[in-house]
Amino acid sequence: MSQQVFADAIGKSKSWVDKVERGVRTLDKYSVLNEIADALAIDAQLLLGRDTPRRDDRYNCIDQLEVNSIRASLERYERLGRYLGAAALEPVSVSELRKSVKHAWFAFEGANYPVLARTLIELLKSAPIAEEHAPEHEKAEAAGLLTQVYQIASSVLRKLGEAQLSWLAADRAIGAAQRCDDPLLIGIATMRVGNALRSLGRHQAALDLNVQVAHGLMTEIGSAARAQPEALSVYGILLLQGAMAASLSGDTATTRDLLNSAGRAASRVGPGVNHYWTSFGPMNVELHRAASAVELGDGRLALQIHERLDRAELEGLVPERRAHHYLDLARGCAQIGEFDKAGRALVAADRNAPSEIRCRPIAHEVISDVLRRTRGSAPLPVRQLADRMGIAALCRSSR
């Protein structure tokens, strides 16, 4: 991380970070150490120079109790508290809410699920109240921050296999987005709804929604040829998610057309940007080409796409996006019987964002499949990863 990115992640100034790194300031508050550890996705004890006991990786995932807490937060209507007899929550300021939402995005993009769970549970309670009590001139921004909270919740719930709950959060995101004055946030919220529909098996509905809103957005803002990079990023990510829905429907022609349209938009946005937390750009388009090839059953094409990627640009993406790609690559390699390559891709995914692999049901399915179908023993790094995930013993007992 650059000093500025790290400073943003912990809510400090770049100058503060610089002084700490040069030894001008000392870290004498344990609460600050915890914030730094969260931002770096490490145990706070490491910052104190102490060894940390090895923990079961399940403790680094969002567990069912935390999912239930998120569900309870989504089922609550904080604004109706006075009618429901609930204790009134103290509203947080919009500036405090902005900082917390940014922290949640950093945790999501780093696949730091323990931090994300704690942050989300709190934000789902506090963000609706913050919007309700925001001064008139800040209400639109508060609504924009609330829709981001629901969007993060929808995305992480979908990764955990909670499709219905993901759809509920995404639907709430649409409602909040309509109360702010940013049509691009409406577009991004729509993408979350489309992704939730995809997880529910509603592939055609997801395709239609993403494509219609993408083109409607361009009609409202202006043609794609005149749109700014921020608008092109939202437009492009909607097309990419539409392409994924089309590939799940087996529609090769529509998948190709949407990917090509997204590619033209990405060429104008350029590499190394992350407008509206989309990571949209030429590299992300290529990763979606590989992912859609896997959904279409063409693992060999996915492998070919991966082999031609610019490694420096790939490393420039956020950890969650990189790990997601390596998981897709592992699935593609398994499709064509390249189990050694599939295993290496899983290990690479784990190296980029451990929780993205160790906590997702689909990753458990892929590594189980690789272990079962590999002739002889799988490579040691794959077996070690499976052991940490509690999968190897299950596979051995099922033989």
PDB file of C-alpha atoms in Angstrom, residues 17-218:
ATOM      1  CA  VAL A  17       1.622   7.574   8.864  1.00  0.00           C
ATOM      2  CA  ASP A  18       4.877   9.135   7.716  1.00  0.00           C
ATOM      3  CA  LYS A  19       5.761  10.225  11.257  1.00  0.00           C
ATOM      4  CA  VAL A  20       5.074   6.759  12.659  1.00  0.00           C
ATOM      5  CA  GLU A  21       7.195   5.104   9.983  1.00  0.00           C
ATOM      6  CA  ARG A  22      10.080   7.500  10.715  1.00  0.00           C
ATOM      7  CA  GLY A  23       9.795   6.982  14.474  1.00  0.00           C
ATOM      8  CA  VAL A  24       8.759  10.573  15.161  1.00  0.00           C
ATOM      9  CA  ARG A  25       5.473   9.340  16.651  1.00  0.00           C
ATOM     10  CA  THR A  26       4.982   6.231  18.784  1.00  0.00           C
ATOM     11  CA  LEU A  27       2.064   3.826  18.745  1.00  0.00           C
ATOM     12  CA  ASP A  28       0.983   3.756  22.357  1.00  0.00           C
ATOM     13  CA  LYS A  29      -2.733   3.011  22.010  1.00  0.00           C
ATOM     14  CA  TYR A  30      -3.858  -0.582  21.657  1.00  0.00           C
ATOM     15  CA  SER A  31      -7.036   0.571  19.881  1.00  0.00           C
ATOM     16  CA  VAL A  32      -4.900   2.136  17.128  1.00  0.00           C
ATOM     17  CA  LEU A  33      -2.802  -1.038  16.877  1.00  0.00           C
ATOM     18  CA  ASN A  34      -6.007  -3.010  16.377  1.00  0.00           C
ATOM     19  CA  GLU A  35      -7.123  -0.658  13.578  1.00  0.00           C
ATOM     20  CA  ILE A  36      -3.750  -1.044  11.867  1.00  0.00           C
ATOM     21  CA  ALA A  37      -3.876  -4.838  12.231  1.00  0.00           C
ATOM     22  CA  ASP A  38      -7.372  -4.871  10.726  1.00  0.00           C
ATOM     23  CA  ALA A  39      -6.232  -2.774   7.746  1.00  0.00           C
ATOM     24  CA  LEU A  40      -3.249  -5.081   7.155  1.00  0.00           C
ATOM     25  CA  ALA A  41      -5.313  -8.259   7.767  1.00  0.00           C
ATOM     26  CA  ILE A  42      -2.865  -9.520  10.409  1.00  0.00           C
ATOM     27  CA  ASP A  43      -3.043 -10.279  14.119  1.00  0.00           C
ATOM     28  CA  ALA A  44      -2.326  -7.291  16.373  1.00  0.00           C
ATOM     29  CA  GLN A  45       0.106  -9.443  18.363  1.00  0.00           C
ATOM     30  CA  LEU A  46       2.440  -9.488  15.370  1.00  0.00           C
ATOM     31  CA  LEU A  47       2.750  -5.701  15.587  1.00  0.00           C
ATOM     32  CA  LEU A  48       3.881  -6.136  19.173  1.00  0.00           C
ATOM     33  CA  GLY A  49       6.559  -8.638  18.184  1.00  0.00           C
ATOM     34  CA  ARG A  50       4.768 -11.569  19.769  1.00  0.00           C
ATOM     35  CA  ASP A  51       4.061 -15.019  18.345  1.00  0.00           C
ATOM     36  CA  THR A  52       0.430 -15.798  17.700  1.00  0.00           C
ATOM     37  CA  PRO A  53      -1.073 -19.241  18.240  1.00  0.00           C
ATOM     38  CA  ARG A  54      -2.266 -20.989  15.119  1.00  0.00           C
ATOM     39  CA  ARG A  55      -6.030 -20.844  14.884  1.00  0.00           C
ATOM     40  CA  ASP A  56      -8.535 -22.937  12.971  1.00  0.00           C
ATOM     41  CA  ASP A  57      -9.204 -21.061   9.721  1.00  0.00           C
ATOM     42  CA  ARG A  58     -12.916 -21.280  10.346  1.00  0.00           C
ATOM     43  CA  TYR A  59     -12.427 -18.541  12.947  1.00  0.00           C
ATOM     44  CA  ASN A  60     -11.234 -16.229  10.169  1.00  0.00           C
ATOM     45  CA  CYS A  61     -14.487 -16.558   8.243  1.00  0.00           C
ATOM     46  CA  ILE A  62     -17.899 -15.048   8.771  1.00  0.00           C
ATOM     47  CA  ASP A  63     -19.621 -17.717  10.864  1.00  0.00           C
ATOM     48  CA  GLN A  64     -23.317 -18.548  11.023  1.00  0.00           C
ATOM     49  CA  LEU A  65     -23.834 -16.430  14.129  1.00  0.00           C
ATOM     50  CA  GLU A  66     -22.505 -13.398  12.270  1.00  0.00           C
ATOM     51  CA  VAL A  67     -24.656 -14.218   9.219  1.00  0.00           C
ATOM     52  CA  ASN A  68     -27.654 -14.395  11.556  1.00  0.00           C
ATOM     53  CA  SER A  69     -26.700 -11.014  13.011  1.00  0.00           C
ATOM     54  CA  ILE A  70     -26.528  -9.542   9.497  1.00  0.00           C
ATOM     55  CA  ARG A  71     -29.902 -11.122   8.717  1.00  0.00           C
ATOM     56  CA  ALA A  72     -31.398  -9.638  11.891  1.00  0.00           C
ATOM     57  CA  SER A  73     -30.010  -6.222  10.957  1.00  0.00           C
ATOM     58  CA  LEU A  74     -31.555  -6.449   7.484  1.00  0.00           C
ATOM     59  CA  GLU A  75     -34.895  -7.498   8.985  1.00  0.00           C
ATOM     60  CA  ARG A  76     -34.914  -4.526  11.346  1.00  0.00           C
ATOM     61  CA  TYR A  77     -36.387  -1.179  10.351  1.00  0.00           C
ATOM     62  CA  GLU A  78     -34.423   1.196  12.536  1.00  0.00           C
ATOM     63  CA  ARG A  79     -36.473   4.225  11.470  1.00  0.00           C
ATOM     64  CA  LEU A  80     -39.599   2.600  12.923  1.00  0.00           C
ATOM     65  CA  GLY A  81     -37.968   2.228  16.320  1.00  0.00           C
ATOM     66  CA  ARG A  82     -40.352   4.610  18.062  1.00  0.00           C
ATOM     67  CA  TYR A  83     -43.335   2.603  16.795  1.00  0.00           C
ATOM     68  CA  LEU A  84     -41.796  -0.771  17.606  1.00  0.00           C
ATOM     69  CA  GLY A  85     -40.790   0.137  21.138  1.00  0.00           C
ATOM     70  CA  ALA A  86     -37.088  -0.273  20.355  1.00  0.00           C
ATOM     71  CA  ALA A  87     -34.434   1.758  22.117  1.00  0.00           C
ATOM     72  CA  ALA A  88     -33.362   4.715  20.016  1.00  0.00           C
ATOM     73  CA  LEU A  89     -29.819   4.533  18.667  1.00  0.00           C
ATOM     74  CA  GLU A  90     -27.542   7.516  18.912  1.00  0.00           C
ATOM     75  CA  PRO A  91     -27.088   8.777  15.338  1.00  0.00           C
ATOM     76  CA  VAL A  92     -23.567   9.014  13.954  1.00  0.00           C
ATOM     77  CA  SER A  93     -22.488  11.936  11.803  1.00  0.00           C
ATOM     78  CA  VAL A  94     -22.220  11.650   8.045  1.00  0.00           C
ATOM     79  CA  SER A  95     -18.455  12.171   8.294  1.00  0.00           C
ATOM     80  CA  GLU A  96     -18.160   9.267  10.747  1.00  0.00           C
ATOM     81  CA  LEU A  97     -20.362   7.142   8.507  1.00  0.00           C
ATOM     82  CA  ARG A  98     -18.181   7.996   5.498  1.00  0.00           C
ATOM     83  CA  LYS A  99     -15.076   6.805   7.321  1.00  0.00           C
ATOM     84  CA  SER A 100     -16.738   3.538   8.411  1.00  0.00           C
ATOM     85  CA  VAL A 101     -18.039   2.784   4.915  1.00  0.00           C
ATOM     86  CA  LYS A 102     -14.579   3.356   3.425  1.00  0.00           C
ATOM     87  CA  HIS A 103     -13.152   1.001   6.049  1.00  0.00           C
ATOM     88  CA  ALA A 104     -15.750  -1.623   5.052  1.00  0.00           C
ATOM     89  CA  TRP A 105     -14.775  -1.302   1.383  1.00  0.00           C
ATOM     90  CA  PHE A 106     -11.095  -1.802   2.215  1.00  0.00           C
ATOM     91  CA  ALA A 107     -12.003  -4.898   4.256  1.00  0.00           C
ATOM     92  CA  PHE A 108     -14.129  -6.261   1.390  1.00  0.00           C
ATOM     93  CA  GLU A 109     -11.489  -5.674  -1.273  1.00  0.00           C
ATOM     94  CA  GLY A 110      -8.887  -7.281   0.960  1.00  0.00           C
ATOM     95  CA  ALA A 111     -11.245 -10.231   1.653  1.00  0.00           C
ATOM     96  CA  ASN A 112     -10.756  -9.491   5.351  1.00  0.00           C
ATOM     97  CA  TYR A 113     -13.949 -11.219   6.464  1.00  0.00           C
ATOM     98  CA  PRO A 114     -13.544 -10.999  10.277  1.00  0.00           C
ATOM     99  CA  VAL A 115     -13.204  -7.210  10.103  1.00  0.00           C
ATOM    100  CA  LEU A 116     -15.938  -6.973   7.472  1.00  0.00           C
ATOM    101  CA  ALA A 117     -18.422  -8.930   9.589  1.00  0.00           C
ATOM    102  CA  ARG A 118     -17.938  -6.689  12.612  1.00  0.00           C
ATOM    103  CA  THR A 119     -18.112  -3.538  10.521  1.00  0.00           C
ATOM    104  CA  LEU A 120     -21.186  -4.599   8.555  1.00  0.00           C
ATOM    105  CA  ILE A 121     -23.205  -5.605  11.606  1.00  0.00           C
ATOM    106  CA  GLU A 122     -22.591  -2.179  13.118  1.00  0.00           C
ATOM    107  CA  LEU A 123     -23.159  -0.267   9.875  1.00  0.00           C
ATOM    108  CA  LEU A 124     -26.457  -2.013   9.127  1.00  0.00           C
ATOM    109  CA  LYS A 125     -27.707  -0.673  12.445  1.00  0.00           C
ATOM    110  CA  SER A 126     -26.211   2.800  12.360  1.00  0.00           C
ATOM    111  CA  ALA A 127     -26.360   3.823   8.675  1.00  0.00           C
ATOM    112  CA  PRO A 128     -30.201   4.039   8.372  1.00  0.00           C
ATOM    113  CA  ILE A 129     -30.342   6.195  11.514  1.00  0.00           C
ATOM    114  CA  ALA A 130     -27.511   8.369  10.212  1.00  0.00           C
ATOM    115  CA  GLU A 131     -29.452   9.036   7.018  1.00  0.00           C
ATOM    116  CA  GLU A 132     -32.655   9.843   8.890  1.00  0.00           C
ATOM    117  CA  HIS A 133     -30.951  12.362  11.190  1.00  0.00           C
ATOM    118  CA  ALA A 134     -28.562  13.849   8.638  1.00  0.00           C
ATOM    119  CA  PRO A 135     -28.837  17.593   7.999  1.00  0.00           C
ATOM    120  CA  GLU A 136     -30.819  18.400   4.875  1.00  0.00           C
ATOM    121  CA  HIS A 137     -27.703  19.300   2.891  1.00  0.00           C
ATOM    122  CA  GLU A 138     -26.109  15.906   3.741  1.00  0.00           C
ATOM    123  CA  LYS A 139     -29.115  13.630   3.274  1.00  0.00           C
ATOM    124  CA  ALA A 140     -28.215  12.707  -0.310  1.00  0.00           C
ATOM    125  CA  GLU A 141     -24.676  11.749   0.707  1.00  0.00           C
ATOM    126  CA  ALA A 142     -25.996   9.749   3.675  1.00  0.00           C
ATOM    127  CA  ALA A 143     -28.337   7.843   1.348  1.00  0.00           C
ATOM    128  CA  GLY A 144     -25.392   7.192  -0.973  1.00  0.00           C
ATOM    129  CA  LEU A 145     -23.377   5.788   1.911  1.00  0.00           C
ATOM    130  CA  LEU A 146     -26.304   3.635   3.031  1.00  0.00           C
ATOM    131  CA  THR A 147     -26.680   2.085  -0.423  1.00  0.00           C
ATOM    132  CA  GLN A 148     -22.976   1.206  -0.320  1.00  0.00           C
ATOM    133  CA  VAL A 149     -23.458  -0.546   3.030  1.00  0.00           C
ATOM    134  CA  TYR A 150     -26.250  -2.669   1.568  1.00  0.00           C
ATOM    135  CA  GLN A 151     -24.175  -3.369  -1.551  1.00  0.00           C
ATOM    136  CA  ILE A 152     -21.204  -4.625   0.447  1.00  0.00           C
ATOM    137  CA  ALA A 153     -23.546  -6.803   2.503  1.00  0.00           C
ATOM    138  CA  SER A 154     -25.152  -8.201  -0.659  1.00  0.00           C
ATOM    139  CA  SER A 155     -21.804  -9.068  -2.233  1.00  0.00           C
ATOM    140  CA  VAL A 156     -20.326 -10.818   0.785  1.00  0.00           C
ATOM    141  CA  LEU A 157     -23.558 -12.736   1.478  1.00  0.00           C
ATOM    142  CA  ARG A 158     -23.586 -13.958  -2.118  1.00  0.00           C
ATOM    143  CA  LYS A 159     -20.017 -15.208  -1.735  1.00  0.00           C
ATOM    144  CA  LEU A 160     -21.085 -17.135   1.363  1.00  0.00           C
ATOM    145  CA  GLY A 161     -23.917 -18.859  -0.528  1.00  0.00           C
ATOM    146  CA  GLU A 162     -26.688 -16.801   1.119  1.00  0.00           C
ATOM    147  CA  ALA A 163     -28.474 -15.947  -2.151  1.00  0.00           C
ATOM    148  CA  GLN A 164     -31.859 -14.941  -0.716  1.00  0.00           C
ATOM    149  CA  LEU A 165     -30.281 -12.718   1.895  1.00  0.00           C
ATOM    150  CA  SER A 166     -28.012 -11.242  -0.769  1.00  0.00           C
ATOM    151  CA  TRP A 167     -31.077 -10.366  -2.856  1.00  0.00           C
ATOM    152  CA  LEU A 168     -32.742  -8.674   0.141  1.00  0.00           C
ATOM    153  CA  ALA A 169     -29.654  -6.531   0.793  1.00  0.00           C
ATOM    154  CA  ALA A 170     -29.379  -5.625  -2.903  1.00  0.00           C
ATOM    155  CA  ASP A 171     -33.041  -4.648  -3.032  1.00  0.00           C
ATOM    156  CA  ARG A 172     -32.494  -2.380  -0.021  1.00  0.00           C
ATOM    157  CA  ALA A 173     -29.491  -0.902  -1.873  1.00  0.00           C
ATOM    158  CA  ILE A 174     -31.736   0.071  -4.810  1.00  0.00           C
ATOM    159  CA  GLY A 175     -34.150   1.862  -2.474  1.00  0.00           C
ATOM    160  CA  ALA A 176     -31.379   3.848  -0.794  1.00  0.00           C
ATOM    161  CA  ALA A 177     -29.722   4.669  -4.126  1.00  0.00           C
ATOM    162  CA  GLN A 178     -32.929   6.226  -5.409  1.00  0.00           C
ATOM    163  CA  ARG A 179     -32.847   8.694  -2.513  1.00  0.00           C
ATOM    164  CA  CYS A 180     -29.425  10.068  -3.431  1.00  0.00           C
ATOM    165  CA  ASP A 181     -28.603  12.299  -6.368  1.00  0.00           C
ATOM    166  CA  ASP A 182     -26.119   9.953  -8.057  1.00  0.00           C
ATOM    167  CA  PRO A 183     -27.448   7.834 -10.951  1.00  0.00           C
ATOM    168  CA  LEU A 184     -24.182   5.877 -11.014  1.00  0.00           C
ATOM    169  CA  LEU A 185     -24.886   4.528  -7.531  1.00  0.00           C
ATOM    170  CA  ILE A 186     -28.255   3.350  -8.829  1.00  0.00           C
ATOM    171  CA  GLY A 187     -26.399   1.547 -11.608  1.00  0.00           C
ATOM    172  CA  ILE A 188     -24.030  -0.162  -9.176  1.00  0.00           C
ATOM    173  CA  ALA A 189     -26.928  -1.137  -6.896  1.00  0.00           C
ATOM    174  CA  THR A 190     -28.656  -2.657  -9.914  1.00  0.00           C
ATOM    175  CA  MET A 191     -25.574  -4.771 -10.572  1.00  0.00           C
ATOM    176  CA  ARG A 192     -25.819  -6.206  -7.030  1.00  0.00           C
ATOM    177  CA  VAL A 193     -29.460  -7.125  -7.652  1.00  0.00           C
ATOM    178  CA  GLY A 194     -28.451  -8.799 -10.917  1.00  0.00           C
ATOM    179  CA  ASN A 195     -25.710 -10.770  -9.170  1.00  0.00           C
ATOM    180  CA  ALA A 196     -28.139 -11.928  -6.500  1.00  0.00           C
ATOM    181  CA  LEU A 197     -30.603 -13.007  -9.196  1.00  0.00           C
ATOM    182  CA  ARG A 198     -27.790 -14.944 -10.860  1.00  0.00           C
ATOM    183  CA  SER A 199     -27.083 -16.765  -7.603  1.00  0.00           C
ATOM    184  CA  LEU A 200     -30.768 -17.638  -7.392  1.00  0.00           C
ATOM    185  CA  GLY A 201     -30.607 -19.210 -10.867  1.00  0.00           C
ATOM    186  CA  ARG A 202     -32.513 -16.333 -12.510  1.00  0.00           C
ATOM    187  CA  HIS A 203     -29.958 -15.908 -15.263  1.00  0.00           C
ATOM    188  CA  GLN A 204     -32.188 -14.349 -17.923  1.00  0.00           C
ATOM    189  CA  ALA A 205     -33.649 -11.874 -15.441  1.00  0.00           C
ATOM    190  CA  ALA A 206     -30.112 -10.905 -14.374  1.00  0.00           C
ATOM    191  CA  LEU A 207     -29.037 -10.484 -18.004  1.00  0.00           C
ATOM    192  CA  ASP A 208     -32.018  -8.299 -18.903  1.00  0.00           C
ATOM    193  CA  LEU A 209     -31.681  -6.108 -15.808  1.00  0.00           C
ATOM    194  CA  ASN A 210     -27.960  -5.433 -16.241  1.00  0.00           C
ATOM    195  CA  VAL A 211     -28.168  -4.672 -19.948  1.00  0.00           C
ATOM    196  CA  GLN A 212     -31.290  -2.513 -19.751  1.00  0.00           C
ATOM    197  CA  VAL A 213     -29.919  -0.382 -16.927  1.00  0.00           C
ATOM    198  CA  ALA A 214     -26.514  -0.081 -18.634  1.00  0.00           C
ATOM    199  CA  HIS A 215     -28.094   1.341 -21.767  1.00  0.00           C
ATOM    200  CA  GLY A 216     -30.587   3.419 -19.789  1.00  0.00           C
ATOM    201  CA  LEU A 217     -27.699   4.926 -17.856  1.00  0.00           C
ATOM    202  CA  MET A 218     -25.953   5.972 -21.041  1.00  0.00           C
TER     203      MET A 218
END
